[in-house]
Coordinates of C-alpha atoms and ligand atoms in Angstrom, one line a residue:
M44 CA 13.7 82.7 17.9
R45 CA 10.8 84.4 19.6
I46 CA 9.9 84.0 23.2
Y47 CA 6.5 84.3 24.8
K48 CA 5.1 84.1 28.3
V49 CA 2.3 81.5 28.3
G50 CA -0.2 79.7 30.5
G51 CA -0.8 80.6 34.1
A52 CA 1.3 83.8 34.1
V53 CA -0.7 85.4 31.3
R54 CA -4.0 84.2 32.8
D55 CA -3.3 85.4 36.3
R56 CA -2.0 88.8 35.1
L57 CA -5.2 89.4 33.2
L58 CA -7.2 88.3 36.3
G59 CA -5.2 90.7 38.4
K60 CA -3.8 87.9 40.5
P61 CA -0.2 87.6 41.7
V62 CA 1.9 85.6 39.3
T63 CA 4.2 83.1 41.0
D64 CA 5.8 80.9 38.4
I65 CA 6.3 81.9 34.8
D66 CA 6.2 79.4 31.9
W67 CA 7.8 80.4 28.6
V68 CA 7.4 79.1 25.1
V69 CA 10.1 79.4 22.4
V70 CA 9.1 79.6 18.8
G71 CA 11.6 79.0 15.9
A72 CA 14.4 77.5 17.9
T73 CA 16.2 74.2 17.9
T74 CA 17.5 72.3 20.9
E75 CA 21.1 73.0 19.8
E76 CA 20.4 76.8 19.8
M77 CA 19.0 76.6 23.3
L78 CA 21.9 74.7 24.6
A79 CA 24.3 77.1 22.9
K80 CA 22.6 79.9 24.8
G81 CA 23.3 78.2 28.1
F82 CA 19.8 76.7 28.8
R83 CA 19.8 73.5 30.7
P84 CA 17.7 70.6 29.4
V85 CA 15.1 69.2 31.8
G86 CA 14.5 65.8 30.4
A87 CA 16.2 63.7 27.8
D88 CA 13.3 63.5 25.3
F89 CA 11.3 66.5 26.4
P90 CA 11.9 69.8 24.7
V91 CA 11.9 71.8 27.9
F92 CA 14.8 73.8 29.3
L93 CA 15.7 75.8 32.4
H94 CA 16.9 79.4 32.0
P95 CA 20.6 79.6 33.1
K96 CA 19.9 82.5 35.5
S97 CA 16.2 82.6 36.5
G98 CA 15.6 78.8 36.5
E99 CA 12.3 79.4 34.8
E100 CA 10.9 76.8 32.3
Y101 CA 11.3 77.4 28.6
A102 CA 9.6 74.9 26.3
L103 CA 10.1 74.7 22.6
A104 CA 6.8 75.1 20.8
R105 CA 5.5 71.7 20.1
T106 CA 2.6 69.7 18.9
E107 CA 1.4 66.5 20.7
R108 CA -0.3 63.4 19.4
K109 CA -1.8 60.6 21.4
S110 CA -0.3 57.3 20.4
G111 CA -1.7 55.0 23.1
R112 CA -3.2 54.6 26.5
G113 CA -2.0 56.6 29.5
Y114 CA 0.5 59.4 29.7
G115 CA 3.4 57.4 28.1
G116 CA 1.2 57.2 25.1
F117 CA 2.1 60.7 23.8
T118 CA 4.4 61.7 21.0
F119 CA 5.8 65.2 20.9
H120 CA 6.9 67.0 17.9
A121 CA 9.0 70.0 18.5
S122 CA 10.7 71.9 15.6
P123 CA 11.4 75.5 14.6
E124 CA 8.5 75.2 12.2
V125 CA 5.8 74.7 14.9
T126 CA 3.9 77.9 15.2
L127 CA 2.7 79.6 18.4
E128 CA -0.9 78.9 17.5
E129 CA -0.1 75.2 17.0
D130 CA 1.5 75.1 20.4
L131 CA -1.4 76.9 22.1
I132 CA -4.1 74.5 20.7
R133 CA -2.7 71.5 22.5
R134 CA -3.3 73.2 25.9
D135 CA -6.1 72.3 28.2
L136 CA -8.3 75.5 28.7
T137 CA -8.8 78.6 26.6
I138 CA -7.8 80.7 29.6
N139 CA -4.5 78.8 29.7
A140 CA -3.9 79.0 26.0
M141 CA -2.9 82.7 25.6
A142 CA 0.6 84.0 25.0
E143 CA 2.2 87.4 25.5
D144 CA 5.4 88.9 24.1
D145 CA 7.7 91.3 26.0
Q146 CA 5.5 94.2 24.9
Q147 CA 2.5 92.5 26.6
N148 CA 0.9 92.0 23.1
L149 CA -1.5 89.2 23.5
T150 CA -1.8 86.2 21.2
D151 CA -5.2 84.7 21.9
P152 CA -6.4 82.5 19.0
Y153 CA -8.9 80.5 21.1
H154 CA -10.6 83.4 22.9
G155 CA -9.2 82.9 26.3
Q156 CA -9.8 86.5 27.1
R157 CA -13.5 86.2 26.2
D158 CA -13.8 83.2 28.5
L159 CA -12.0 85.0 31.3
E160 CA -14.6 87.7 31.1
A161 CA -17.4 85.1 30.9
R162 CA -15.8 83.3 33.9
L163 CA -15.8 80.0 31.9
L164 CA -13.4 77.1 32.0
R165 CA -13.6 75.9 28.5
H166 CA -11.5 73.3 26.6
V167 CA -9.5 74.5 23.7
S168 CA -10.1 71.7 21.2
P169 CA -11.4 68.1 21.1
A170 CA -7.8 67.0 21.7
F171 CA -8.6 67.8 25.3
A172 CA -9.8 64.2 25.6
E173 CA -6.3 62.9 24.9
D174 CA -5.1 63.4 28.4
P175 CA -7.4 62.3 31.2
L176 CA -5.4 64.3 33.7
R177 CA -7.2 67.4 32.3
V178 CA -10.3 66.2 34.1
L179 CA -8.5 66.7 37.4
R180 CA -6.9 69.9 36.2
V181 CA -10.2 71.5 35.3
A182 CA -11.7 70.5 38.6
R183 CA -8.7 72.1 40.3
F184 CA -9.0 75.3 38.4
A185 CA -12.7 75.3 39.2
A186 CA -11.8 75.1 42.9
R187 CA -9.2 77.9 42.6
Y188 CA -11.4 80.3 40.7
A189 CA -14.8 79.5 42.2
A190 CA -14.6 82.7 44.3
L191 CA -14.3 84.7 41.2
G192 CA -17.4 83.2 39.8
F193 CA -15.8 80.7 37.3
T194 CA -17.7 77.6 36.3
V195 CA -17.0 74.7 33.9
A196 CA -18.5 75.3 30.4
P197 CA -21.3 72.7 29.8
E198 CA -19.6 71.3 26.7
T199 CA -16.3 70.9 28.6
L200 CA -18.2 69.1 31.5
E201 CA -19.7 66.8 28.8
L202 CA -16.3 66.0 27.5
M203 CA -15.1 65.3 31.0
R204 CA -18.0 63.0 31.5
Q205 CA -17.1 61.1 28.3
L206 CA -13.5 60.8 29.5
S207 CA -14.6 59.5 32.9
E208 CA -16.8 56.9 31.3
S209 CA -14.2 55.8 28.8
G210 CA -12.0 54.1 31.4
E211 CA -9.1 56.4 30.6
L212 CA -9.0 57.9 34.1
E213 CA -7.8 54.5 35.4
A214 CA -4.7 54.9 33.2
L215 CA -3.5 57.9 35.3
T216 CA -0.4 57.2 37.4
P217 CA -0.9 57.7 41.2
E218 CA 1.8 60.4 41.1
R219 CA 0.1 62.5 38.5
S220 CA -3.3 62.2 40.2
W221 CA -1.9 62.9 43.6
K222 CA -0.2 66.1 42.4
E223 CA -3.5 67.4 41.2
I224 CA -5.5 66.2 44.2
S225 CA -3.1 67.6 46.7
R226 CA -2.9 71.0 45.0
A227 CA -6.7 71.1 44.6
L228 CA -7.2 70.3 48.3
M229 CA -4.9 73.3 49.2
E230 CA -7.1 75.7 47.2
D231 CA -9.5 78.1 49.0
Q232 CA -12.6 76.1 47.9
P233 CA -11.4 72.5 47.8
Q234 CA -15.0 71.3 48.0
V235 CA -15.6 72.6 44.5
F236 CA -12.9 70.2 43.2
I237 CA -14.9 67.3 44.6
E238 CA -18.2 68.7 43.3
V239 CA -16.9 69.1 39.8
L240 CA -15.4 65.6 39.8
R241 CA -18.7 64.3 41.0
A242 CA -20.7 66.3 38.4
C243 CA -18.8 64.7 35.5
G244 CA -18.7 61.1 36.9
A245 CA -15.0 61.2 37.7
L246 CA -15.4 60.9 41.4
K247 CA -17.1 57.5 41.0
V248 CA -14.1 56.3 39.1
L249 CA -11.3 58.0 41.2
M250 CA -12.8 57.8 44.7
P251 CA -15.9 55.6 44.6
E252 CA -15.7 55.5 48.4
V253 CA -16.3 59.3 48.6
D254 CA -18.9 59.3 45.8
A255 CA -20.9 56.7 47.8
L256 CA -21.4 59.2 50.7
F257 CA -23.9 61.2 48.6
G258 CA -27.4 60.2 49.4
V259 CA -26.5 58.6 52.7
P260 CA -28.5 60.2 55.5
Q261 CA -27.2 61.0 59.0
P262 CA -29.3 61.8 62.1
P263 CA -30.8 65.3 61.7
A264 CA -30.3 66.0 65.5
H265 CA -26.5 66.0 65.1
H266 CA -26.4 66.7 61.3
P267 CA -28.9 69.3 60.2
E268 CA -27.5 69.0 56.6
I269 CA -28.4 65.2 56.8
D270 CA -26.5 64.1 53.7
T271 CA -23.1 62.6 54.4
G272 CA -21.7 63.8 51.1
A273 CA -22.8 67.4 51.8
H274 CA -21.3 67.1 55.3
T275 CA -18.0 65.9 53.9
L276 CA -17.9 68.9 51.5
S277 CA -18.6 71.3 54.4
V278 CA -15.9 69.8 56.5
L279 CA -13.4 70.3 53.7
Q280 CA -14.6 73.9 53.2
Q281 CA -14.1 74.5 56.9
A282 CA -10.6 73.1 56.7
A283 CA -9.8 75.6 54.0
L284 CA -11.4 78.5 55.8
H285 CA -9.3 77.6 58.8
K286 CA -6.1 77.3 56.6
Q287 CA -5.5 73.7 57.6
P288 CA -2.5 71.9 56.2
L289 CA -2.8 69.1 53.5
T290 CA -2.7 66.3 56.1
V291 CA -5.8 67.7 57.9
R292 CA -7.7 68.3 54.6
W293 CA -7.0 64.8 53.4
A294 CA -8.2 63.4 56.7
C295 CA -11.3 65.6 56.5
L296 CA -12.2 64.3 53.1
L297 CA -11.9 60.6 54.2
H298 CA -13.1 60.8 57.9
D299 CA -16.6 59.4 57.3
L300 CA -16.0 56.9 54.5
G301 CA -17.3 54.1 56.8
K302 CA -20.8 55.7 56.6
G303 CA -20.9 54.6 53.0
L304 CA -20.9 51.0 54.1
T305 CA -23.8 51.2 56.6
P306 CA -26.7 48.9 55.6
E307 CA -29.7 50.9 54.6
E308 CA -31.9 49.4 57.4
E309 CA -29.5 51.0 60.0
W310 CA -29.8 54.5 58.5
P311 CA -29.6 57.2 59.7
R312 CA -27.3 55.7 62.4
H313 CA -23.8 54.6 61.5
I314 CA -22.7 52.1 64.1
A315 CA -18.9 51.6 64.2
H316 CA -18.3 53.7 61.0
E317 CA -15.1 54.8 62.5
F318 CA -13.6 51.3 62.1
K319 CA -15.5 50.2 59.0
G320 CA -14.0 53.1 57.1
L321 CA -10.4 52.0 57.8
K322 CA -10.1 49.5 54.9
L323 CA -11.6 52.0 52.5
I324 CA -9.2 54.7 53.6
K325 CA -6.3 52.4 53.2
A326 CA -7.4 51.6 49.7
V327 CA -7.7 55.3 48.7
N328 CA -4.4 56.1 50.4
E329 CA -2.7 53.4 48.4
R330 CA -4.5 54.2 45.2
F331 CA -2.9 57.6 45.1
K332 CA 0.3 56.8 47.0
A333 CA -0.5 59.6 49.4
P334 CA 2.4 60.7 51.6
R335 CA 2.8 58.8 54.8
D336 CA 1.7 61.7 57.1
C337 CA -1.5 62.1 55.1
Q338 CA -2.2 58.4 55.1
E339 CA -1.6 58.1 58.9
L340 CA -3.6 61.0 59.9
A341 CA -6.6 60.0 57.7
M342 CA -6.6 56.5 59.4
L343 CA -6.3 57.9 62.9
V344 CA -9.0 60.6 62.4
S345 CA -11.5 58.0 61.1
E346 CA -10.8 55.7 64.0
Y347 CA -10.9 58.4 66.8
H348 CA -12.9 61.4 65.7
T349 CA -15.9 60.5 67.8
H350 CA -13.6 60.2 70.8
G351 CA -12.5 63.7 70.0
H352 CA -16.1 64.9 70.0
R353 CA -16.8 63.2 73.3
A354 CA -13.5 64.3 74.9
L355 CA -15.1 65.9 77.9
E356 CA -17.0 62.7 78.8
L357 CA -14.1 60.3 78.3
K358 CA -12.8 58.3 81.3
P359 CA -9.2 59.1 82.2
S360 CA -8.2 55.6 81.0
T361 CA -9.9 56.1 77.6
L362 CA -8.2 59.5 77.3
L363 CA -4.9 57.8 78.1
E364 CA -5.5 55.2 75.4
L365 CA -6.3 57.9 72.9
L366 CA -3.1 59.7 73.7
Q367 CA -1.1 56.5 73.5
S368 CA -2.6 55.7 70.1
F369 CA -1.4 59.0 68.8
D370 CA 2.0 58.6 70.5
V371 CA 1.5 62.1 71.5
Y372 CA 4.7 62.1 73.5
R373 CA 6.9 61.8 70.4
R374 CA 4.4 63.2 67.9
P375 CA 2.7 66.2 69.4
Q376 CA 2.1 67.8 66.0
R377 CA 0.1 64.9 64.7
F378 CA -2.2 65.1 67.7
E379 CA -2.7 68.8 67.0
E380 CA -3.7 67.9 63.5
F381 CA -6.2 65.3 64.8
I382 CA -7.8 67.9 67.1
A383 CA -8.0 70.3 64.1
A384 CA -9.7 67.6 62.0
C385 CA -12.2 66.9 64.7
E386 CA -13.0 70.6 65.0
M387 CA -13.5 70.9 61.3
D388 CA -15.8 67.9 61.4
A389 CA -17.9 69.6 64.1
R390 CA -18.0 72.9 62.2
G391 CA -18.8 71.3 58.9
R392 CA -22.5 71.0 59.9
E393 CA -25.2 73.2 58.7
G394 CA -25.8 76.1 61.0
L395 CA -23.2 75.0 63.5
E396 CA -20.1 76.5 61.8
Q397 CA -19.6 79.1 64.5
R398 CA -20.3 77.0 67.5
S399 CA -17.4 76.8 69.9
Y400 CA -15.5 73.5 70.2
P401 CA -14.2 73.3 73.8
Q402 CA -13.1 69.7 73.1
A403 CA -10.0 71.2 71.4
D404 CA -8.5 72.9 74.4
Y405 CA -9.6 70.1 76.6
L406 CA -7.7 67.6 74.5
R407 CA -4.6 69.9 74.4
G408 CA -4.7 70.1 78.2
A409 CA -4.9 66.4 78.5
A410 CA -2.0 65.9 76.2
T411 CA 0.1 68.4 78.3
A412 CA -0.9 66.7 81.5
A413 CA 0.2 63.3 80.3
R414 CA 3.4 64.6 78.7
T415 CA 4.6 66.4 81.9
V416 CA 5.0 63.0 83.7
A417 CA 8.7 62.8 84.2
V418 CA 10.5 59.5 83.6
Q419 CA 13.7 60.3 85.5
P420 CA 12.2 59.8 89.0
L421 CA 10.9 56.4 87.9
L422 CA 14.3 55.4 86.6
E423 CA 15.7 56.5 89.9
K424 CA 13.3 54.2 91.7
G425 CA 14.8 51.4 89.7
F426 CA 12.1 50.7 87.2
K427 CA 13.3 49.3 83.9
G428 CA 12.0 47.4 80.9
P429 CA 8.3 46.6 80.8
E430 CA 7.9 47.6 84.4
L431 CA 9.1 51.1 83.6
G432 CA 6.5 51.3 80.8
E433 CA 3.8 50.3 83.2
A434 CA 4.9 52.7 85.8
I435 CA 4.9 55.6 83.3
K436 CA 1.4 54.6 82.3
R437 CA 0.2 54.6 85.9
E438 CA 1.7 58.1 86.5
R439 CA 0.1 59.4 83.3
L440 CA -3.3 58.0 84.3
K441 CA -2.9 59.7 87.7
A442 CA -2.1 63.0 85.9
L443 CA -5.2 62.6 83.7
K444 CA -7.4 61.9 86.6
A445 CA -6.2 65.0 88.3
Y446 CA -6.7 66.9 85.1
K447 CA -10.2 65.7 84.7
E448 CA -11.1 66.6 88.2
N449 CA -9.6 70.1 88.0
T450 CA -11.1 71.1 84.6
Ligands
ATP28 P1 -0.6 77.1 37.9 O1 -0.9 78.5 38.4 O2 -1.3 76.1 38.7 O3 0.9 76.9 37.7 P2 -0.7 76.9 35.1 O4 -1.8 77.2 34.1 O5 0.6 77.7 35.0 O6 -1.3 77.0 36.5 P3 1.0 74.6 34.8 O7 0.8 73.2 35.3 O8 2.2 75.4 35.3 O9 -0.4 75.4 35.0 O10 1.1 74.5 33.2 C1 1.4 75.6 32.4 C2 0.6 75.6 31.1 O11 0.8 74.4 30.4 C3 -0.9 75.6 31.4 O12 -1.4 76.9 31.5 C4 -1.4 74.9 30.2 O13 -1.5 75.8 29.1 C5 -0.4 73.9 29.9 N1 -0.6 72.5 30.5 C6 -0.1 72.0 31.6 N2 -0.5 70.7 31.8 C7 -1.3 70.5 30.8 C8 -2.1 69.3 30.4 N3 -2.0 68.2 31.1 N4 -2.8 69.3 29.3 C9 -2.8 70.5 28.5 N5 -2.1 71.6 28.8 C10 -1.4 71.6 29.9
MG29 MG1 2.4 77.4 36.0

């Protein structure tokens, strides 16, 4: 048997990037031989094994054929006769279809190295179209390598467009899609992921609610960039620049969905978009089965982000309602993430990226003021049940009034 390093490890070494996980391909071996060497099988009908010591993935060289709709519709053929070239041709991009032996000799039948130099994300063969997930993968790699100057080859983008129009994207499971979406959002230029999806028509299929934001104007006084789609991309970019977690990035992407529902005659104003967006966000959340913390934050940020921006003008009672809505007493982290999303929203505006956002510290101070109200003295006064709740609220309101007067 011959063993090669493949995929991302080869690509990233040639790019001079750190290599985190290594994938291996094994040519000329049978399952029985792998098991005899102590490799542990990953799945029952999948020719992939884990190394007994390193835990890295070793896959038997295989060919794939599409046999139906969706990802279940694949048949694998792994046997000792499958060559390295045959295994590499089933891969998505030429830059992901290179292999390397232990002497660092490169096997590169589909010119991945040439495309690395040309900074092109190019599909290996027409079989690319057999797995619609590749549309998301290419968009994700575009986001990851945008800073290095990579773009999607025109003929690959065309193939992605055909895939998007074919209805195949709908066959993706929420789990597979979310894995790509969440990884793409965590890249340094997540906005490129959305741009590429939009350029090939996939955004319209996957997230029509986001796609609808392009071409929707906002008031130039608050939004010099005017276009709501352009604004959304900038907010996402700011979130990445400020190293925000996935929850915040997801909320940033979805925070203005309501603006896509505004009747044209109301443009460029967007009355109550904070609420109108909620049912759209719920639909997107459920479509991809986003994790609960992502779902929650996206909903809360849509509903309350304009409160965040007006923090310094809010009445103490409104501030209190805001803090209660976030259950800031038990979930301080979530409120921090809300503040971050608001700040990214404010910075995601053309020419205003560097402007300070005093609302952030003001909101933090308000949360601290409300949280320092002690419950014990109220218990000692004999309050219990609903009366205790009311008493706590009164004390918190008092604290917020004092806070507002003193800041
Ligand atoms: P990363 O740095 O994100 O891990 P990677 O290229 O290693 O990038 P993996 O998802 O680990 O990506 O997959 C390893 C290799 O398997 C890829 O480089 C590619 O050759 C191939 N591959 C993975 N998923 C697909 C797919 N859906 N279609 C075609 N080839 C794929
Ligand atoms: Mg990998």
